[in-house]
C-alpha cells in the first residue's frame, strides 16, 4: 500500500497514513513543479553572475589601460579572459532561453508549470517584442551562434582616453566594437541598424541580459500562483497528518508500494526564495 509517513523529530517515533492515488499524484506534481521552478532560478542566477564577472573584468582591463600598449602577450591574455567569460555567458543564457521557450524542443517553462494556454501567447508576444526593439539582444543571439560554430566574440579591442569638456575630467576607455560590417557578417536584420551603427560588446551584453531579466520577471509573474499552490498542497497535507498524530516537529515522506520514497520537506525550496530576494530587480537598460 501507499503511505504518507510522518516522523516525530523529537522522539523519532513515526505514524503511517494510507493515502489515495489522487493525493499521491497531487503531491508528486507539486514537488516536481517546485523543483522545476528552483532549477530556473538557479540558471538565471548563473547568468547574472557570469554577466557581473564579465563586466568586472572589462572594468579591470580598462583600469590597466596604461600598461597594455604594445604588449602582445598581455593583449592575448586580455582577449582570452574576456572570450572565456563572454562565451560562458552566452552559453548559460542559451540554456536559460531554451528552458524559457523553445518550441522545437517542446520547452515552455511557464506553460509546463501552469498548463495555462494564455501564457503561450504572452511569452511569445513578449519575446517577439524584445527581438524587434532590442538590437543588442539580437546581436548577442547572433554572436552566440557564431561563438558556438565559428569564432570567439572578442578578437580586437580599443583603448584610449575620453575627455569631458563640461567636467574637465579625462577617463580611460576600453571598447570592443561591433560596427556596420560586423553586423552584416552576423546577419543581423538590416532594418535594425544603419551604416553609422557602432556597438560596444559591454553594451551588447548589458541589454542582452536585461532582456533575459525581463523574460524572467514575466516567468515569475506567470508562475507565482502555481508555486504558492504547490507549497500549500504539500504543507497542508503533511500538517494535517502531523496534527492527527499530535507531532509538533516532524519530517514527512511518501512510501510507495513500488519501494520508492519521496521526501516531502520543503527546506530545499528556501534556495528559491533566497534567489528571488537576491535577484529581485532585473537589470535595466
PDB file of N, CA and C in Angstrom, residues 69-169:
ATOM      1  N   UNK A  69      49.677  48.717 -23.742  1.00  0.00           N
ATOM      2  CA  UNK A  69      50.038  49.109 -25.102  1.00  0.00           C
ATOM      3  C   UNK A  69      51.297  48.369 -25.566  1.00  0.00           C
ATOM      4  N   UNK A  70      51.226  47.786 -26.763  1.00  0.00           N
ATOM      5  CA  UNK A  70      52.353  47.086 -27.409  1.00  0.00           C
ATOM      6  C   UNK A  70      52.838  45.850 -26.644  1.00  0.00           C
ATOM      7  N   UNK A  71      52.021  45.349 -25.727  1.00  0.00           N
ATOM      8  CA  UNK A  71      52.374  44.117 -25.013  1.00  0.00           C
ATOM      9  C   UNK A  71      51.502  43.002 -25.588  1.00  0.00           C
ATOM     10  N   UNK A  72      52.023  42.267 -26.562  1.00  0.00           N
ATOM     11  CA  UNK A  72      51.216  41.294 -27.289  1.00  0.00           C
ATOM     12  C   UNK A  72      50.789  40.108 -26.417  1.00  0.00           C
ATOM     13  N   UNK A  73      51.637  39.722 -25.485  1.00  0.00           N
ATOM     14  CA  UNK A  73      51.281  38.611 -24.601  1.00  0.00           C
ATOM     15  C   UNK A  73      50.147  39.020 -23.667  1.00  0.00           C
ATOM     16  N   UNK A  74      50.253  40.217 -23.117  1.00  0.00           N
ATOM     17  CA  UNK A  74      49.194  40.709 -22.239  1.00  0.00           C
ATOM     18  C   UNK A  74      47.901  40.903 -23.030  1.00  0.00           C
ATOM     19  N   UNK A  75      48.013  41.411 -24.240  1.00  0.00           N
ATOM     20  CA  UNK A  75      46.823  41.586 -25.075  1.00  0.00           C
ATOM     21  C   UNK A  75      46.146  40.246 -25.353  1.00  0.00           C
ATOM     22  N   UNK A  76      46.959  39.203 -25.548  1.00  0.00           N
ATOM     23  CA  UNK A  76      46.409  37.862 -25.720  1.00  0.00           C
ATOM     24  C   UNK A  76      45.655  37.427 -24.466  1.00  0.00           C
ATOM     25  N   UNK A  77      46.242  37.676 -23.308  1.00  0.00           N
ATOM     26  CA  UNK A  77      45.591  37.297 -22.051  1.00  0.00           C
ATOM     27  C   UNK A  77      44.279  38.066 -21.853  1.00  0.00           C
ATOM     28  N   UNK A  78      44.262  39.314 -22.272  1.00  0.00           N
ATOM     29  CA  UNK A  78      43.039  40.115 -22.173  1.00  0.00           C
ATOM     30  C   UNK A  78      41.937  39.503 -23.028  1.00  0.00           C
ATOM     31  N   UNK A  79      42.273  39.218 -24.275  1.00  0.00           N
ATOM     32  CA  UNK A  79      41.273  38.625 -25.170  1.00  0.00           C
ATOM     33  C   UNK A  79      40.783  37.274 -24.634  1.00  0.00           C
ATOM     34  N   UNK A  80      41.709  36.462 -24.157  1.00  0.00           N
ATOM     35  CA  UNK A  80      41.339  35.138 -23.653  1.00  0.00           C
ATOM     36  C   UNK A  80      40.397  35.224 -22.448  1.00  0.00           C
ATOM     37  N   UNK A  81      40.725  36.124 -21.519  1.00  0.00           N
ATOM     38  CA  UNK A  81      39.900  36.244 -20.316  1.00  0.00           C
ATOM     39  C   UNK A  81      38.493  36.715 -20.665  1.00  0.00           C
ATOM     40  N   UNK A  82      38.403  37.656 -21.594  1.00  0.00           N
ATOM     41  CA  UNK A  82      37.084  38.165 -21.977  1.00  0.00           C
ATOM     42  C   UNK A  82      36.321  37.162 -22.839  1.00  0.00           C
ATOM     43  N   UNK A  83      37.039  36.450 -23.708  1.00  0.00           N
ATOM     44  CA  UNK A  83      36.375  35.419 -24.517  1.00  0.00           C
ATOM     45  C   UNK A  83      35.801  34.305 -23.642  1.00  0.00           C
ATOM     46  N   UNK A  84      36.556  33.915 -22.633  1.00  0.00           N
ATOM     47  CA  UNK A  84      36.063  32.851 -21.741  1.00  0.00           C
ATOM     48  C   UNK A  84      34.779  33.283 -21.047  1.00  0.00           C
ATOM     49  N   UNK A  85      34.763  34.493 -20.511  1.00  0.00           N
ATOM     50  CA  UNK A  85      33.598  34.974 -19.782  1.00  0.00           C
ATOM     51  C   UNK A  85      32.418  35.231 -20.717  1.00  0.00           C
ATOM     52  N   UNK A  86      32.697  35.823 -21.886  1.00  0.00           N
ATOM     53  CA  UNK A  86      31.618  36.084 -22.846  1.00  0.00           C
ATOM     54  C   UNK A  86      31.023  34.774 -23.365  1.00  0.00           C
ATOM     55  N   UNK A  87      31.893  33.807 -23.652  1.00  0.00           N
ATOM     56  CA  UNK A  87      31.435  32.508 -24.146  1.00  0.00           C
ATOM     57  C   UNK A  87      30.565  31.810 -23.093  1.00  0.00           C
ATOM     58  N   UNK A  88      31.008  31.830 -21.840  1.00  0.00           N
ATOM     59  CA  UNK A  88      30.221  31.224 -20.770  1.00  0.00           C
ATOM     60  C   UNK A  88      28.876  31.912 -20.597  1.00  0.00           C
ATOM     61  N   UNK A  89      28.893  33.241 -20.649  1.00  0.00           N
ATOM     62  CA  UNK A  89      27.649  33.997 -20.504  1.00  0.00           C
ATOM     63  C   UNK A  89      26.668  33.669 -21.625  1.00  0.00           C
ATOM     64  N   UNK A  90      27.150  33.647 -22.850  1.00  0.00           N
ATOM     65  CA  UNK A  90      26.278  33.379 -23.993  1.00  0.00           C
ATOM     66  C   UNK A  90      25.708  31.963 -23.934  1.00  0.00           C
ATOM     67  N   UNK A  91      26.499  31.016 -23.488  1.00  0.00           N
ATOM     68  CA  UNK A  91      26.015  29.634 -23.428  1.00  0.00           C
ATOM     69  C   UNK A  91      25.075  29.395 -22.255  1.00  0.00           C
ATOM     70  N   UNK A  92      25.353  29.994 -21.113  1.00  0.00           N
ATOM     71  CA  UNK A  92      24.427  29.887 -19.986  1.00  0.00           C
ATOM     72  C   UNK A  92      23.094  30.543 -20.319  1.00  0.00           C
ATOM     73  N   UNK A  93      23.169  31.674 -20.996  1.00  0.00           N
ATOM     74  CA  UNK A  93      21.924  32.356 -21.377  1.00  0.00           C
ATOM     75  C   UNK A  93      21.138  31.537 -22.395  1.00  0.00           C
ATOM     76  N   UNK A  94      21.836  30.816 -23.276  1.00  0.00           N
ATOM     77  CA  UNK A  94      21.148  29.938 -24.225  1.00  0.00           C
ATOM     78  C   UNK A  94      20.402  28.837 -23.477  1.00  0.00           C
ATOM     79  N   UNK A  95      21.029  28.308 -22.424  1.00  0.00           N
ATOM     80  CA  UNK A  95      20.367  27.306 -21.597  1.00  0.00           C
ATOM     81  C   UNK A  95      19.093  27.892 -20.990  1.00  0.00           C
ATOM     82  N   UNK A  96      19.190  29.128 -20.491  1.00  0.00           N
ATOM     83  CA  UNK A  96      18.009  29.772 -19.919  1.00  0.00           C
ATOM     84  C   UNK A  96      16.919  29.968 -20.980  1.00  0.00           C
ATOM     85  N   UNK A  97      17.303  30.500 -22.115  1.00  0.00           N
ATOM     86  CA  UNK A  97      16.324  30.793 -23.163  1.00  0.00           C
ATOM     87  C   UNK A  97      15.654  29.526 -23.689  1.00  0.00           C
ATOM     88  N   UNK A  98      16.413  28.438 -23.761  1.00  0.00           N
ATOM     89  CA  UNK A  98      15.828  27.164 -24.202  1.00  0.00           C
ATOM     90  C   UNK A  98      14.802  26.645 -23.209  1.00  0.00           C
ATOM     91  N   UNK A  99      15.045  26.852 -21.925  1.00  0.00           N
ATOM     92  CA  UNK A  99      14.065  26.454 -20.916  1.00  0.00           C
ATOM     93  C   UNK A  99      12.862  27.398 -20.926  1.00  0.00           C
ATOM     94  N   UNK A 100      13.137  28.658 -21.117  1.00  0.00           N
ATOM     95  CA  UNK A 100      12.073  29.678 -21.123  1.00  0.00           C
ATOM     96  C   UNK A 100      11.062  29.388 -22.230  1.00  0.00           C
ATOM     97  N   UNK A 101      11.569  29.228 -23.446  1.00  0.00           N
ATOM     98  CA  UNK A 101      10.673  28.931 -24.565  1.00  0.00           C
ATOM     99  C   UNK A 101      11.488  28.462 -25.760  1.00  0.00           C
ATOM    100  N   UNK A 102      11.303  27.205 -26.116  1.00  0.00           N
ATOM    101  CA  UNK A 102      11.906  26.659 -27.326  1.00  0.00           C
ATOM    102  C   UNK A 102      10.901  25.684 -27.923  1.00  0.00           C
ATOM    103  N   UNK A 103      10.176  26.172 -28.917  1.00  0.00           N
ATOM    104  CA  UNK A 103       9.082  25.385 -29.482  1.00  0.00           C
ATOM    105  C   UNK A 103       9.574  24.089 -30.116  1.00  0.00           C
ATOM    106  N   UNK A 104      10.742  24.147 -30.773  1.00  0.00           N
ATOM    107  CA  UNK A 104      11.269  22.958 -31.441  1.00  0.00           C
ATOM    108  C   UNK A 104      11.599  21.851 -30.440  1.00  0.00           C
ATOM    109  N   UNK A 105      12.077  22.241 -29.260  1.00  0.00           N
ATOM    110  CA  UNK A 105      12.438  21.256 -28.238  1.00  0.00           C
ATOM    111  C   UNK A 105      11.276  20.912 -27.312  1.00  0.00           C
ATOM    112  N   UNK A 106      10.153  21.584 -27.509  1.00  0.00           N
ATOM    113  CA  UNK A 106       8.992  21.327 -26.660  1.00  0.00           C
ATOM    114  C   UNK A 106       9.128  21.910 -25.265  1.00  0.00           C
ATOM    115  N   UNK A 107       9.992  22.917 -25.105  1.00  0.00           N
ATOM    116  CA  UNK A 107      10.187  23.554 -23.801  1.00  0.00           C
ATOM    117  C   UNK A 107       9.349  24.822 -23.713  1.00  0.00           C
ATOM    118  N   UNK A 108       8.606  24.939 -22.626  1.00  0.00           N
ATOM    119  CA  UNK A 108       7.794  26.139 -22.418  1.00  0.00           C
ATOM    120  C   UNK A 108       7.582  26.282 -20.917  1.00  0.00           C
ATOM    121  N   UNK A 109       8.517  26.936 -20.248  1.00  0.00           N
ATOM    122  CA  UNK A 109       8.599  26.906 -18.791  1.00  0.00           C
ATOM    123  C   UNK A 109       7.284  27.248 -18.098  1.00  0.00           C
ATOM    124  N   UNK A 110       6.748  28.424 -18.347  1.00  0.00           N
ATOM    125  CA  UNK A 110       5.560  28.851 -17.600  1.00  0.00           C
ATOM    126  C   UNK A 110       4.353  27.967 -17.909  1.00  0.00           C
ATOM    127  N   UNK A 111       4.176  27.609 -19.178  1.00  0.00           N
ATOM    128  CA  UNK A 111       3.041  26.752 -19.532  1.00  0.00           C
ATOM    129  C   UNK A 111       3.190  25.360 -18.926  1.00  0.00           C
ATOM    130  N   UNK A 112       4.416  24.822 -18.922  1.00  0.00           N
ATOM    131  CA  UNK A 112       4.630  23.492 -18.358  1.00  0.00           C
ATOM    132  C   UNK A 112       4.263  23.431 -16.882  1.00  0.00           C
ATOM    133  N   UNK A 113       4.394  24.549 -16.182  1.00  0.00           N
ATOM    134  CA  UNK A 113       4.033  24.583 -14.769  1.00  0.00           C
ATOM    135  C   UNK A 113       2.557  24.885 -14.552  1.00  0.00           C
ATOM    136  N   UNK A 114       1.998  25.756 -15.375  1.00  0.00           N
ATOM    137  CA  UNK A 114       0.629  26.232 -15.116  1.00  0.00           C
ATOM    138  C   UNK A 114      -0.431  25.558 -15.979  1.00  0.00           C
ATOM    139  N   UNK A 115      -0.022  25.050 -17.147  1.00  0.00           N
ATOM    140  CA  UNK A 115      -0.956  24.479 -18.139  1.00  0.00           C
ATOM    141  C   UNK A 115      -1.996  25.507 -18.582  1.00  0.00           C
ATOM    142  N   UNK A 116      -1.615  26.778 -18.476  1.00  0.00           N
ATOM    143  CA  UNK A 116      -2.493  27.875 -18.899  1.00  0.00           C
ATOM    144  C   UNK A 116      -2.080  28.295 -20.307  1.00  0.00           C
ATOM    145  N   UNK A 117      -2.930  28.032 -21.279  1.00  0.00           N
ATOM    146  CA  UNK A 117      -2.567  28.294 -22.679  1.00  0.00           C
ATOM    147  C   UNK A 117      -2.416  29.777 -22.982  1.00  0.00           C
ATOM    148  N   UNK A 118      -3.015  30.633 -22.168  1.00  0.00           N
ATOM    149  CA  UNK A 118      -2.833  32.071 -22.373  1.00  0.00           C
ATOM    150  C   UNK A 118      -1.368  32.475 -22.190  1.00  0.00           C
ATOM    151  N   UNK A 119      -0.660  31.713 -21.392  1.00  0.00           N
ATOM    152  CA  UNK A 119       0.746  32.035 -21.147  1.00  0.00           C
ATOM    153  C   UNK A 119       1.599  31.835 -22.394  1.00  0.00           C
ATOM    154  N   UNK A 120       1.182  30.940 -23.267  1.00  0.00           N
ATOM    155  CA  UNK A 120       1.929  30.705 -24.503  1.00  0.00           C
ATOM    156  C   UNK A 120       1.964  31.977 -25.341  1.00  0.00           C
ATOM    157  N   UNK A 121       0.809  32.582 -25.538  1.00  0.00           N
ATOM    158  CA  UNK A 121       0.740  33.792 -26.359  1.00  0.00           C
ATOM    159  C   UNK A 121       1.451  34.959 -25.673  1.00  0.00           C
ATOM    160  N   UNK A 122       1.353  35.040 -24.343  1.00  0.00           N
ATOM    161  CA  UNK A 122       2.018  36.130 -23.623  1.00  0.00           C
ATOM    162  C   UNK A 122       3.535  36.043 -23.775  1.00  0.00           C
ATOM    163  N   UNK A 123       4.073  34.849 -23.600  1.00  0.00           N
ATOM    164  CA  UNK A 123       5.521  34.677 -23.690  1.00  0.00           C
ATOM    165  C   UNK A 123       6.004  34.898 -25.120  1.00  0.00           C
ATOM    166  N   UNK A 124       5.294  34.336 -26.095  1.00  0.00           N
ATOM    167  CA  UNK A 124       5.671  34.526 -27.498  1.00  0.00           C
ATOM    168  C   UNK A 124       5.654  36.002 -27.870  1.00  0.00           C
ATOM    169  N   UNK A 125       4.589  36.687 -27.498  1.00  0.00           N
ATOM    170  CA  UNK A 125       4.456  38.108 -27.833  1.00  0.00           C
ATOM    171  C   UNK A 125       5.563  38.934 -27.177  1.00  0.00           C
ATOM    172  N   UNK A 126       5.864  38.612 -25.939  1.00  0.00           N
ATOM    173  CA  UNK A 126       6.909  39.341 -25.217  1.00  0.00           C
ATOM    174  C   UNK A 126       8.268  39.139 -25.868  1.00  0.00           C
ATOM    175  N   UNK A 127       8.560  37.913 -26.245  1.00  0.00           N
ATOM    176  CA  UNK A 127       9.855  37.616 -26.861  1.00  0.00           C
ATOM    177  C   UNK A 127       9.962  38.272 -28.238  1.00  0.00           C
ATOM    178  N   UNK A 128       8.885  38.261 -28.999  1.00  0.00           N
ATOM    179  CA  UNK A 128       8.889  38.915 -30.313  1.00  0.00           C
ATOM    180  C   UNK A 128       9.106  40.410 -30.169  1.00  0.00           C
ATOM    181  N   UNK A 129       8.502  41.008 -29.141  1.00  0.00           N
ATOM    182  CA  UNK A 129       8.681  42.446 -28.900  1.00  0.00           C
ATOM    183  C   UNK A 129      10.142  42.756 -28.605  1.00  0.00           C
ATOM    184  N   UNK A 130      10.765  41.926 -27.765  1.00  0.00           N
ATOM    185  CA  UNK A 130      12.183  42.128 -27.440  1.00  0.00           C
ATOM    186  C   UNK A 130      13.029  42.017 -28.703  1.00  0.00           C
ATOM    187  N   UNK A 131      12.748  41.027 -29.524  1.00  0.00           N
ATOM    188  CA  UNK A 131      13.542  40.808 -30.742  1.00  0.00           C
ATOM    189  C   UNK A 131      13.415  41.993 -31.704  1.00  0.00           C
ATOM    190  N   UNK A 132      12.263  42.632 -31.717  1.00  0.00           N
ATOM    191  CA  UNK A 132      12.042  43.749 -32.637  1.00  0.00           C
ATOM    192  C   UNK A 132      12.605  45.064 -32.112  1.00  0.00           C
ATOM    193  N   UNK A 133      12.719  45.199 -30.794  1.00  0.00           N
ATOM    194  CA  UNK A 133      13.065  46.502 -30.215  1.00  0.00           C
ATOM    195  C   UNK A 133      14.434  46.548 -29.543  1.00  0.00           C
ATOM    196  N   UNK A 134      15.045  45.405 -29.294  1.00  0.00           N
ATOM    197  CA  UNK A 134      16.322  45.376 -28.580  1.00  0.00           C
ATOM    198  C   UNK A 134      17.407  44.863 -29.532  1.00  0.00           C
ATOM    199  N   UNK A 135      18.076  45.803 -30.210  1.00  0.00           N
ATOM    200  CA  UNK A 135      19.110  45.441 -31.181  1.00  0.00           C
ATOM    201  C   UNK A 135      20.216  44.621 -30.526  1.00  0.00           C
ATOM    202  N   UNK A 136      20.626  45.021 -29.336  1.00  0.00           N
ATOM    203  CA  UNK A 136      21.727  44.327 -28.671  1.00  0.00           C
ATOM    204  C   UNK A 136      21.366  42.874 -28.345  1.00  0.00           C
ATOM    205  N   UNK A 137      20.127  42.629 -28.009  1.00  0.00           N
ATOM    206  CA  UNK A 137      19.686  41.245 -27.761  1.00  0.00           C
ATOM    207  C   UNK A 137      19.851  40.410 -29.025  1.00  0.00           C
ATOM    208  N   UNK A 138      19.452  40.968 -30.155  1.00  0.00           N
ATOM    209  CA  UNK A 138      19.568  40.253 -31.430  1.00  0.00           C
ATOM    210  C   UNK A 138      21.033  39.997 -31.760  1.00  0.00           C
ATOM    211  N   UNK A 139      21.879  41.017 -31.573  1.00  0.00           N
ATOM    212  CA  UNK A 139      23.303  40.861 -31.866  1.00  0.00           C
ATOM    213  C   UNK A 139      23.913  39.775 -30.982  1.00  0.00           C
ATOM    214  N   UNK A 140      23.556  39.768 -29.705  1.00  0.00           N
ATOM    215  CA  UNK A 140      24.091  38.761 -28.785  1.00  0.00           C
ATOM    216  C   UNK A 140      23.657  37.355 -29.197  1.00  0.00           C
ATOM    217  N   UNK A 141      22.423  37.213 -29.645  1.00  0.00           N
ATOM    218  CA  UNK A 141      21.957  35.905 -30.127  1.00  0.00           C
ATOM    219  C   UNK A 141      22.781  35.453 -31.331  1.00  0.00           C
ATOM    220  N   UNK A 142      23.065  36.380 -32.228  1.00  0.00           N
ATOM    221  CA  UNK A 142      23.889  36.056 -33.395  1.00  0.00           C
ATOM    222  C   UNK A 142      25.326  35.733 -32.982  1.00  0.00           C
ATOM    223  N   UNK A 143      25.845  36.488 -32.020  1.00  0.00           N
ATOM    224  CA  UNK A 143      27.201  36.229 -31.517  1.00  0.00           C
ATOM    225  C   UNK A 143      27.287  34.843 -30.874  1.00  0.00           C
ATOM    226  N   UNK A 144      26.243  34.465 -30.163  1.00  0.00           N
ATOM    227  CA  UNK A 144      26.223  33.146 -29.521  1.00  0.00           C
ATOM    228  C   UNK A 144      26.326  32.040 -30.559  1.00  0.00           C
ATOM    229  N   UNK A 145      25.566  32.163 -31.636  1.00  0.00           N
ATOM    230  CA  UNK A 145      25.626  31.154 -32.706  1.00  0.00           C
ATOM    231  C   UNK A 145      27.002  31.117 -33.357  1.00  0.00           C
ATOM    232  N   UNK A 146      27.573  32.310 -33.553  1.00  0.00           N
ATOM    233  CA  UNK A 146      28.897  32.383 -34.174  1.00  0.00           C
ATOM    234  C   UNK A 146      29.959  31.782 -33.263  1.00  0.00           C
ATOM    235  N   UNK A 147      29.850  32.058 -31.951  1.00  0.00           N
ATOM    236  CA  UNK A 147      30.837  31.549 -30.996  1.00  0.00           C
ATOM    237  C   UNK A 147      30.787  30.029 -30.899  1.00  0.00           C
ATOM    238  N   UNK A 148      29.608  29.460 -31.080  1.00  0.00           N
ATOM    239  CA  UNK A 148      29.455  28.010 -30.987  1.00  0.00           C
ATOM    240  C   UNK A 148      29.977  27.292 -32.227  1.00  0.00           C
ATOM    241  N   UNK A 149      29.950  27.978 -33.378  1.00  0.00           N
ATOM    242  CA  UNK A 149      30.259  27.273 -34.620  1.00  0.00           C
ATOM    243  C   UNK A 149      31.397  27.878 -35.442  1.00  0.00           C
ATOM    244  N   UNK A 150      31.849  29.086 -35.059  1.00  0.00           N
ATOM    245  CA  UNK A 150      32.789  29.748 -35.950  1.00  0.00           C
ATOM    246  C   UNK A 150      33.956  30.390 -35.214  1.00  0.00           C
ATOM    247  N   UNK A 151      33.698  31.505 -34.526  1.00  0.00           N
ATOM    248  CA  UNK A 151      34.792  32.230 -33.885  1.00  0.00           C
ATOM    249  C   UNK A 151      34.335  32.837 -32.574  1.00  0.00           C
ATOM    250  N   UNK A 152      35.292  33.246 -31.758  1.00  0.00           N
ATOM    251  CA  UNK A 152      35.002  33.790 -30.439  1.00  0.00           C
ATOM    252  C   UNK A 152      34.575  35.258 -30.523  1.00  0.00           C
ATOM    253  N   UNK A 153      33.880  35.753 -29.483  1.00  0.00           N
ATOM    254  CA  UNK A 153      33.311  37.110 -29.554  1.00  0.00           C
ATOM    255  C   UNK A 153      34.335  38.239 -29.569  1.00  0.00           C
ATOM    256  N   UNK A 154      35.504  38.035 -28.926  1.00  0.00           N
ATOM    257  CA  UNK A 154      36.474  39.122 -28.792  1.00  0.00           C
ATOM    258  C   UNK A 154      37.708  38.809 -29.625  1.00  0.00           C
ATOM    259  N   UNK A 155      37.923  39.588 -30.666  1.00  0.00           N
ATOM    260  CA  UNK A 155      39.132  39.425 -31.478  1.00  0.00           C
ATOM    261  C   UNK A 155      40.029  40.658 -31.374  1.00  0.00           C
ATOM    262  N   UNK A 156      39.423  41.827 -31.229  1.00  0.00           N
ATOM    263  CA  UNK A 156      40.182  43.068 -31.070  1.00  0.00           C
ATOM    264  C   UNK A 156      39.516  43.930 -30.005  1.00  0.00           C
ATOM    265  N   UNK A 157      40.275  44.867 -29.484  1.00  0.00           N
ATOM    266  CA  UNK A 157      39.714  45.850 -28.557  1.00  0.00           C
ATOM    267  C   UNK A 157      40.438  47.170 -28.761  1.00  0.00           C
ATOM    268  N   UNK A 158      39.796  48.231 -28.300  1.00  0.00           N
ATOM    269  CA  UNK A 158      40.341  49.580 -28.483  1.00  0.00           C
ATOM    270  C   UNK A 158      40.468  50.247 -27.123  1.00  0.00           C
ATOM    271  N   UNK A 159      41.622  50.858 -26.872  1.00  0.00           N
ATOM    272  CA  UNK A 159      41.825  51.601 -25.626  1.00  0.00           C
ATOM    273  C   UNK A 159      42.126  53.053 -25.952  1.00  0.00           C
ATOM    274  N   UNK A 160      41.890  53.911 -24.991  1.00  0.00           N
ATOM    275  CA  UNK A 160      42.162  55.319 -25.209  1.00  0.00           C
ATOM    276  C   UNK A 160      41.794  56.139 -23.994  1.00  0.00           C
ATOM    277  N   UNK A 161      41.660  57.437 -24.210  1.00  0.00           N
ATOM    278  CA  UNK A 161      41.281  58.357 -23.144  1.00  0.00           C
ATOM    279  C   UNK A 161      40.127  59.206 -23.637  1.00  0.00           C
ATOM    280  N   UNK A 162      39.102  59.316 -22.801  1.00  0.00           N
ATOM    281  CA  UNK A 162      37.942  60.144 -23.122  1.00  0.00           C
ATOM    282  C   UNK A 162      37.985  61.402 -22.259  1.00  0.00           C
ATOM    283  N   UNK A 163      37.772  62.553 -22.925  1.00  0.00           N
ATOM    284  CA  UNK A 163      37.803  63.824 -22.198  1.00  0.00           C
ATOM    285  C   UNK A 163      36.419  64.472 -22.231  1.00  0.00           C
ATOM    286  N   UNK A 164      35.940  64.855 -21.053  1.00  0.00           N
ATOM    287  CA  UNK A 164      34.652  65.530 -20.932  1.00  0.00           C
ATOM    288  C   UNK A 164      34.898  67.009 -20.691  1.00  0.00           C
ATOM    289  N   UNK A 165      34.650  67.869 -21.701  1.00  0.00           N
ATOM    290  CA  UNK A 165      34.935  69.301 -21.541  1.00  0.00           C
ATOM    291  C   UNK A 165      34.048  69.988 -20.504  1.00  0.00           C
ATOM    292  N   UNK A 166      32.881  69.407 -20.227  1.00  0.00           N
ATOM    293  CA  UNK A 166      31.976  70.022 -19.255  1.00  0.00           C
ATOM    294  C   UNK A 166      32.501  69.858 -17.833  1.00  0.00           C
ATOM    295  N   UNK A 167      33.111  68.713 -17.566  1.00  0.00           N
ATOM    296  CA  UNK A 167      33.623  68.440 -16.216  1.00  0.00           C
ATOM    297  C   UNK A 167      35.138  68.587 -16.124  1.00  0.00           C
ATOM    298  N   UNK A 168      35.772  68.737 -17.299  1.00  0.00           N
ATOM    299  CA  UNK A 168      37.229  68.842 -17.372  1.00  0.00           C
ATOM    300  C   UNK A 168      37.912  67.600 -16.789  1.00  0.00           C
ATOM    301  N   UNK A 169      37.291  66.445 -17.039  1.00  0.00           N
ATOM    302  CA  UNK A 169      37.799  65.182 -16.500  1.00  0.00           C
ATOM    303  C   UNK A 169      38.126  64.226 -17.647  1.00  0.00           C
TER     304      UNK A 169
END
